Coordinates of C-alpha atoms (C1' of nucleotides) in Angstrom, one line a residue:
Chain A
M14 CA -4.2 -7.4 9.5
S15 CA -6.8 -4.4 9.9
L16 CA -8.9 -4.8 6.5
S17 CA -10.9 -6.7 9.2
H18 CA -11.3 -3.9 12.0
A19 CA -11.6 -1.7 9.0
V20 CA -14.8 -3.6 8.3
L21 CA -15.5 -3.9 12.3
T22 CA -15.4 0.0 12.4
S23 CA -17.4 0.3 9.5
L24 CA -19.8 -2.6 10.9
I25 CA -20.2 -0.6 14.8
E26 CA -20.8 3.4 13.0
K27 CA -23.7 1.5 11.2
S28 CA -25.0 -1.8 10.9
S29 CA -25.7 -2.4 6.7
S30 CA -25.6 -5.3 4.0
G31 CA -22.1 -6.4 2.2
Y32 CA -23.3 -4.2 -0.3
D33 CA -24.5 -1.1 1.3
L34 CA -20.8 -1.4 3.4
A35 CA -19.0 -1.9 0.7
R36 CA -20.4 1.8 -0.9
R37 CA -20.1 3.5 2.5
F38 CA -16.6 2.2 3.1
D39 CA -16.0 4.1 -0.1
K40 CA -16.4 7.0 1.0
S41 CA -15.0 6.8 4.6
I42 CA -12.6 4.4 5.8
G43 CA -11.7 3.6 2.1
Y44 CA -10.6 7.1 1.7
F45 CA -7.3 5.6 4.0
W46 CA -8.2 1.9 3.8
H47 CA -9.1 1.0 -0.1
A48 CA -10.8 -2.1 -0.1
T49 CA -13.1 -3.7 -3.5
H50 CA -17.0 -5.2 -2.7
Q51 CA -14.9 -8.6 -3.0
Q52 CA -13.2 -8.3 -0.3
I53 CA -15.4 -6.8 1.8
Y54 CA -17.8 -10.1 1.9
R55 CA -15.0 -12.2 2.4
E56 CA -13.8 -10.7 6.0
L57 CA -17.8 -10.9 6.1
G58 CA -17.9 -14.3 5.6
R59 CA -15.2 -15.0 8.3
M60 CA -15.7 -12.7 10.9
E61 CA -18.5 -14.3 10.8
A62 CA -17.4 -17.8 10.9
A63 CA -15.7 -16.5 13.7
G64 CA -18.3 -14.8 15.4
W65 CA -17.4 -11.6 16.1
I66 CA -20.6 -10.5 13.8
A67 CA -24.0 -12.0 12.3
S68 CA -26.3 -11.4 10.1
S69 CA -29.8 -11.7 9.6
V70 CA -32.5 -11.2 6.6
P71 CA -33.5 -7.7 6.9
A72 CA -37.4 -6.1 7.4
D73 CA -36.7 -5.1 3.6
A74 CA -35.0 -8.0 2.2
G75 CA -38.1 -9.0 -0.2
K76 CA -36.9 -12.2 -2.6
T77 CA -33.3 -10.9 -2.5
R78 CA -30.0 -12.2 -1.1
K79 CA -29.5 -9.4 0.9
R80 CA -29.0 -10.0 5.1
E81 CA -27.8 -7.5 7.3
Y82 CA -24.6 -7.7 9.2
H83 CA -24.1 -6.5 12.8
V84 CA -21.7 -6.3 15.3
L85 CA -21.5 -9.3 18.2
P86 CA -19.5 -8.3 21.3
E87 CA -16.9 -10.6 21.2
G88 CA -16.0 -8.3 17.7
R89 CA -16.5 -5.3 19.6
A90 CA -13.7 -6.5 21.7
E91 CA -11.4 -7.5 19.2
L92 CA -11.4 -4.2 17.4
A93 CA -11.0 -2.3 21.7
R94 CA -7.7 -5.0 21.6
W95 CA -6.3 -4.3 18.5
A96 CA -7.0 -0.4 18.7
A97 CA -4.6 0.0 21.4
E98 CA -1.9 -1.4 19.9
P99 CA 0.7 0.6 18.2
A100 CA 0.8 0.9 14.4
A101 CA 3.7 0.7 12.3
P102 CA 3.6 4.2 10.2
M103 CA 2.3 3.7 7.0
D104 CA 5.0 2.9 4.4
L105 CA 5.0 5.0 1.0
R106 CA 3.8 3.5 -2.1
D107 CA 4.2 5.9 -4.7
E108 CA 4.2 4.7 -8.9
F109 CA 5.3 8.1 -9.6
M110 CA 8.7 8.6 -7.2
V111 CA 9.8 5.6 -9.3
K112 CA 8.4 7.1 -12.7
L113 CA 10.6 9.4 -11.4
R114 CA 14.0 8.5 -10.8
A115 CA 13.5 5.8 -13.9
D116 CA 13.1 9.2 -15.9
A117 CA 16.4 10.3 -14.0
V118 CA 18.3 7.8 -15.4
L119 CA 16.8 7.3 -18.8
G120 CA 16.8 11.2 -19.1
E121 CA 13.9 12.6 -20.7
V122 CA 10.3 11.7 -20.5
D123 CA 7.3 15.2 -20.7
L124 CA 7.5 14.5 -17.0
Q125 CA 5.3 18.1 -17.4
T126 CA 2.5 17.1 -18.9
E127 CA 2.3 14.7 -16.4
L128 CA 3.2 16.9 -13.1
Q129 CA -0.1 19.5 -14.5
R130 CA -2.8 16.5 -14.9
R131 CA -1.3 14.8 -11.3
I132 CA -1.7 18.4 -9.7
A133 CA -5.3 18.4 -11.4
L134 CA -5.9 15.3 -10.0
H135 CA -4.9 16.0 -6.4
Q136 CA -7.1 19.4 -6.5
D137 CA -10.3 17.7 -7.5
K138 CA -10.2 15.6 -4.6
L139 CA -8.8 18.5 -2.1
G140 CA -12.3 20.1 -3.5
H141 CA -14.0 16.9 -2.3
Y142 CA -12.5 17.1 1.0
R143 CA -13.0 20.9 1.5
E144 CA -16.8 20.3 0.5
I145 CA -17.0 17.5 3.2
E146 CA -14.8 19.3 5.6
Q147 CA -17.4 22.3 5.3
R148 CA -20.8 19.9 4.7
D149 CA -19.5 18.5 8.4
F150 CA -17.2 20.1 10.6
L151 CA -17.6 24.4 9.8
N152 CA -21.6 25.1 9.8
G153 CA -21.1 27.7 11.2
K154 CA -21.0 27.2 14.9
P155 CA -17.1 27.1 16.7
L156 CA -15.3 22.8 16.7
T157 CA -15.3 23.2 20.2
H158 CA -18.5 22.8 19.7
L159 CA -18.6 19.4 18.2
S160 CA -18.3 16.1 20.3
R161 CA -15.7 14.3 20.4
E162 CA -16.1 11.7 17.7
A163 CA -16.7 14.4 15.2
R164 CA -13.7 15.8 16.4
I165 CA -11.7 12.4 15.9
H166 CA -13.1 12.5 12.0
H167 CA -12.5 16.0 11.6
M168 CA -9.5 15.4 12.2
I169 CA -9.2 12.1 9.7
L170 CA -10.5 14.6 6.9
K171 CA -7.9 16.7 7.7
K172 CA -5.1 14.3 7.2
G173 CA -6.0 13.4 3.2
I174 CA -6.4 17.7 3.3
M175 CA -3.1 18.1 4.4
Y176 CA -1.4 15.2 2.0
E177 CA -3.2 16.6 -0.5
E178 CA -1.8 20.4 0.1
G179 CA 1.1 19.3 -0.2
S180 CA 1.2 17.2 -3.3
I181 CA -0.1 20.3 -5.1
A182 CA 2.8 22.3 -3.2
W183 CA 5.4 19.6 -4.3
A184 CA 3.8 18.8 -7.6
R185 CA 4.2 22.9 -8.0
E186 CA 8.3 23.5 -7.3
M187 CA 9.3 19.7 -9.8
L188 CA 7.1 21.9 -12.1
Q189 CA 9.9 25.4 -10.8
V190 CA 12.9 23.1 -10.9
L191 CA 12.6 21.4 -14.2
A192 CA 12.0 25.4 -15.6
T193 CA 15.3 25.8 -14.8
L194 CA 17.1 22.7 -16.3
P195 CA 18.9 23.1 -19.2
G196 CA 17.7 19.4 -21.1
Chain B
M25 CA 3.5 -3.6 -12.0
S26 CA 5.6 -1.8 -11.2
L27 CA 8.1 -4.1 -9.1
S28 CA 9.6 -5.0 -12.2
H29 CA 10.4 -1.4 -13.2
A30 CA 11.4 -0.8 -9.6
V31 CA 14.1 -3.1 -9.8
L32 CA 15.3 -2.4 -13.4
T33 CA 15.3 1.5 -12.1
S34 CA 18.2 0.3 -10.3
L35 CA 19.6 -1.9 -11.7
I36 CA 20.7 1.4 -14.1
E37 CA 21.5 3.1 -11.8
K38 CA 24.1 -0.2 -10.4
S39 CA 23.9 -3.8 -12.2
S40 CA 24.9 -5.7 -8.9
S41 CA 23.4 -9.2 -7.1
G42 CA 19.9 -10.3 -6.2
Y43 CA 21.9 -9.5 -2.7
D44 CA 23.3 -6.6 -3.3
L45 CA 20.3 -4.8 -4.5
A46 CA 17.9 -5.7 -2.0
R47 CA 20.3 -3.8 0.7
R48 CA 20.4 -1.0 -1.9
F49 CA 16.7 -0.8 -2.6
D50 CA 16.2 0.0 0.9
K51 CA 18.1 2.6 0.9
S52 CA 17.0 4.2 -2.0
I53 CA 14.3 3.5 -4.1
G54 CA 12.3 1.5 -0.8
Y55 CA 11.6 4.9 0.1
F56 CA 8.9 4.9 -1.5
W57 CA 8.6 1.3 -3.2
H58 CA 9.5 -1.1 -0.6
A59 CA 10.6 -4.7 -1.2
T60 CA 11.3 -7.9 0.6
H61 CA 14.5 -10.5 -0.9
Q62 CA 12.3 -12.7 -2.0
Q63 CA 9.9 -10.8 -4.3
I64 CA 13.2 -9.3 -5.5
Y65 CA 14.5 -12.7 -6.7
R66 CA 11.1 -13.4 -7.6
E67 CA 10.9 -11.1 -10.1
L68 CA 15.1 -11.2 -11.0
G69 CA 14.0 -14.6 -11.7
R70 CA 11.1 -13.6 -14.1
M71 CA 12.7 -10.7 -15.8
E72 CA 15.8 -12.7 -16.6
A73 CA 12.7 -15.5 -18.2
A74 CA 11.2 -12.9 -20.4
G75 CA 14.7 -10.9 -21.9
W76 CA 15.2 -7.8 -19.9
I77 CA 18.1 -8.4 -17.7
A78 CA 20.9 -11.2 -18.2
S79 CA 23.4 -12.9 -15.4
S80 CA 27.3 -13.5 -15.4
V81 CA 29.6 -14.8 -12.4
P82 CA 31.8 -11.8 -11.4
A83 CA 34.8 -11.6 -10.6
D84 CA 34.3 -12.0 -7.0
A85 CA 31.8 -14.5 -6.7
G86 CA 34.4 -17.7 -5.0
K87 CA 32.7 -20.4 -5.1
T88 CA 30.0 -18.4 -3.5
R89 CA 26.5 -18.8 -5.8
K90 CA 26.9 -15.2 -6.3
R91 CA 25.5 -13.8 -9.5
E92 CA 25.6 -10.3 -11.0
Y93 CA 22.6 -8.5 -13.0
H94 CA 22.9 -6.4 -15.7
V95 CA 19.9 -4.9 -17.6
L96 CA 19.8 -5.5 -21.8
P97 CA 18.2 -3.0 -23.5
E98 CA 15.0 -5.2 -23.8
G99 CA 14.5 -4.6 -20.3
R100 CA 16.1 -0.6 -20.9
A101 CA 13.6 -0.2 -23.8
E102 CA 10.2 -1.2 -21.6
L103 CA 11.6 0.4 -18.5
A104 CA 11.0 3.5 -21.1
R105 CA 7.4 2.8 -21.5
W106 CA 6.5 2.5 -18.8
A107 CA 7.7 5.5 -17.0
A108 CA 6.3 7.2 -19.8
E109 CA 2.4 5.7 -19.0
P110 CA 0.4 7.9 -16.6
A111 CA 0.6 7.2 -13.1
A112 CA -2.6 6.9 -10.7
P113 CA -2.1 8.8 -7.9
M114 CA -0.6 7.0 -5.3
D115 CA -3.2 5.8 -2.7
L116 CA -3.3 6.3 1.2
R117 CA -3.0 3.3 3.6
D118 CA -3.0 4.6 6.5
E119 CA -3.6 1.5 10.2
F120 CA -3.4 4.7 11.9
M121 CA -6.9 6.2 10.3
V122 CA -8.8 3.4 10.9
K123 CA -7.3 3.1 15.0
L124 CA -8.4 6.2 15.4
R125 CA -11.9 6.0 13.8
A126 CA -12.6 2.7 15.5
D127 CA -11.0 4.6 18.7
A128 CA -14.0 7.6 17.4
V129 CA -16.4 5.2 17.9
L130 CA -16.0 2.9 20.4
G131 CA -14.6 6.2 23.0
E132 CA -10.7 6.3 24.5
V133 CA -7.9 4.1 23.2
D134 CA -4.9 5.8 25.0
L135 CA -4.0 8.3 21.6
Q136 CA -1.5 10.5 23.4
T137 CA 1.0 7.9 23.9
E138 CA 1.1 6.6 20.5
L139 CA 0.8 10.2 19.6
Q140 CA 3.5 11.3 20.8
R141 CA 5.4 8.2 19.7
R142 CA 5.2 8.6 16.1
I143 CA 5.7 11.8 16.7
A144 CA 9.3 10.8 17.4
L145 CA 9.3 7.4 14.2
H146 CA 8.4 10.6 12.2
Q147 CA 11.3 12.9 13.7
D148 CA 14.0 10.4 13.3
K149 CA 12.6 9.5 9.6
L150 CA 12.8 13.3 8.9
G151 CA 16.3 13.6 10.7
H152 CA 17.7 10.5 8.4
Y153 CA 16.3 12.5 5.9
R154 CA 17.7 15.3 6.3
E155 CA 21.5 13.8 6.9
I156 CA 21.2 12.6 3.7
E157 CA 20.2 16.2 1.8
Q158 CA 23.1 17.8 3.5
R159 CA 25.4 15.0 2.6
D160 CA 24.1 14.7 -0.9
F161 CA 22.2 18.3 -1.8
L162 CA 23.1 21.0 0.1
N163 CA 27.1 20.5 0.4
G164 CA 27.8 24.4 -1.0
K165 CA 26.8 25.0 -3.9
P166 CA 23.3 26.8 -5.3
L167 CA 21.1 23.8 -6.3
T168 CA 20.8 25.2 -10.2
H169 CA 24.7 23.2 -9.6
L170 CA 23.3 19.7 -9.9
S171 CA 23.7 17.5 -12.6
R172 CA 19.1 17.0 -14.0
E173 CA 19.1 13.6 -12.1
A174 CA 20.8 14.5 -8.9
R175 CA 17.8 17.8 -8.8
I176 CA 15.3 14.7 -10.0
H177 CA 16.7 12.2 -6.7
H178 CA 16.7 15.4 -4.6
M179 CA 13.0 16.2 -5.2
I180 CA 12.0 12.6 -4.9
L181 CA 14.2 13.3 -1.3
K182 CA 11.9 16.7 -0.8
K183 CA 9.0 14.0 -1.2
G184 CA 9.4 12.3 1.9
I185 CA 10.8 15.0 4.0
M186 CA 7.5 16.8 3.3
Y187 CA 5.6 13.8 4.0
E188 CA 6.9 13.7 7.6
E189 CA 7.3 17.3 8.2
G190 CA 3.6 16.9 7.6
S191 CA 2.6 14.3 9.7
I192 CA 4.7 15.5 13.1
A193 CA 2.6 18.9 12.5
W194 CA -0.6 17.0 12.0
A195 CA 0.4 14.5 15.4
R196 CA 0.5 17.8 16.8
E197 CA -2.5 19.2 16.2
M198 CA -3.9 15.9 16.9
L199 CA -2.5 16.4 20.9
Q200 CA -4.0 19.9 20.6
V201 CA -7.6 18.6 19.8
L202 CA -7.1 16.3 22.3
A203 CA -6.3 18.1 25.1
T204 CA -8.9 20.6 24.6
L205 CA -11.3 18.0 24.8
P206 CA -13.9 16.3 27.8
G207 CA -13.3 13.1 27.3
Chain C
dT30 C1' 35.1 -24.6 17.5
dG31 C1' 31.4 -21.8 16.8
dC32 C1' 28.9 -17.6 15.4
dT33 C1' 28.0 -13.4 12.0
dC34 C1' 27.2 -12.1 8.2
dC35 C1' 26.7 -13.6 2.9
dA36 C1' 23.7 -15.2 -0.8
dT37 C1' 19.9 -17.7 -2.5
dG38 C1' 16.0 -20.2 -2.8
dT39 C1' 12.0 -22.9 -1.1
dA40 C1' 6.9 -23.7 0.5
dA41 C1' 3.1 -21.9 2.5
dC42 C1' 0.2 -19.5 3.1
dA43 C1' -2.5 -14.1 3.2
dC44 C1' -3.3 -10.6 1.4
dG45 C1' -5.2 -7.2 -3.8
dT46 C1' -7.6 -7.4 -8.2
dT47 C1' -9.9 -8.6 -12.4
dA48 C1' -13.1 -11.3 -14.9
dC49 C1' -17.3 -13.0 -14.7
dA50 C1' -22.1 -14.9 -13.6
dT51 C1' -26.4 -14.6 -11.1
dG52 C1' -30.9 -13.3 -10.1
dA53 C1' -34.3 -9.5 -7.9
dT54 C1' -35.7 -4.4 -8.4
dT55 C1' -36.6 -0.6 -9.9
dG56 C1' -37.6 3.7 -13.6
dC57 C1' -38.4 4.7 -18.1
Chain D
dG25 C1' -40.6 -5.1 -22.6
dC26 C1' -34.6 -3.1 -21.3
dA27 C1' -32.1 -0.8 -18.9
dA28 C1' -29.8 0.0 -14.9
dT29 C1' -29.0 -0.2 -10.2
dC30 C1' -29.0 -3.7 -6.7
dA31 C1' -27.0 -7.2 -4.0
dT32 C1' -24.0 -11.3 -3.6
dG33 C1' -21.1 -14.3 -5.1
dT34 C1' -16.5 -18.2 -7.9
dA35 C1' -12.7 -19.0 -9.7
dA36 C1' -8.0 -17.5 -11.8
dC37 C1' -4.3 -15.0 -10.6
dG38 C1' -1.3 -11.6 -8.9
dT39 C1' 2.0 -9.3 -5.2
dG40 C1' 3.2 -9.1 -1.0
dT41 C1' 4.6 -11.6 3.9
dT42 C1' 6.7 -15.1 6.8
dA43 C1' 9.3 -19.0 8.8
dC44 C1' 12.7 -22.1 7.1
dA45 C1' 16.6 -24.0 4.6
dT46 C1' 21.4 -23.9 2.4
dG47 C1' 26.4 -23.0 2.2
dG48 C1' 30.8 -20.1 1.5
dA49 C1' 33.2 -16.5 3.9
dG50 C1' 36.2 -14.3 7.6
dC51 C1' 37.2 -13.6 11.8
dA52 C1' 37.7 -14.8 16.9

DNA sequence: TGCTCCATGTAACACGTTACATGATTGC
DNA sequence: GCAATCATGTAACGTGTTACATGGAGCA
């Protein structure tokens, strides 16, 4: 599985405590691979046992239980091994499509309201992504001046942007279709 | 959760044995909500215990254990109740994006080959969707002649089509970006 | 006879979610 | 002094995956 590898990636980007990691995760890799803090603590425990990462008590720990994790060469090697493997295409798991199909066979649920609500949610997320894009990637200089790492991060973000745009376009078309239907 | 509701929907569309249901599922709702046959048998057992569905031995059973499930009014009511609830937007869970980010921090995995492989996979799926679209929805008559149910099914299919198209466009752009990068 | 497909299931385990617990630190 | 937030965890449960088991039917 790949939660452990997602966590490894995030830890290589920056050594952190479990708590910090969980919060950073939510705002980066988490957009494409969600995990709760419990899952993350569980993975950290396993990876430390496996010798992929190690922890130490950071200078600012005080009397807290805070620990900082960093990736060992074994963890880095494992990540490289995994990253080179082909990955299966994402499978969609869209509850709303199931509801649509239920509606189709049962007849008439109020879809308009729900569609409008969803368009608003997608627009919020899109706006959020566009802010990040503006702040991190489109500030003046042409894209070609960015590092390889930044350009890849930008393209990951762009995947999210395209997904949200597509969802909005689809939902608008769906509203149109419903408007032209009799029932 | 919604696996049970996905199964209910499929059973209302057509009463079937667990086996048939599992195979039909793969080719309809399964595109948006995958399930193995074990999950489906488990849900059928639960829903029968809950009084949402009932089973009988079909005429063509012979000496096999074959049973046919049909939805009871309680199951139909439960499905309607569930379908009317708002649904959270799908969360993306894309292993390849995690690998990209791993590549960004580790440097250089061979991404080109993998991207081309993925483009081919998305094109296969897109072609398959387009065949279904042609066969079931675009055969001569204008869309406005289709039933409400058919038009909803068409829009569900279209969501899949748009996703595959978006994935292909994104992967092509990613290849372009890699081509212009130094390392 | 042996092969493949139909049809249903058990068992074990991995992953994900939800609720709750504990104690330190920070800010008002 | 109190509330919010930092930081880490346990427990219980629900969902999803993988491997294997069983037996009938159809066919060469």
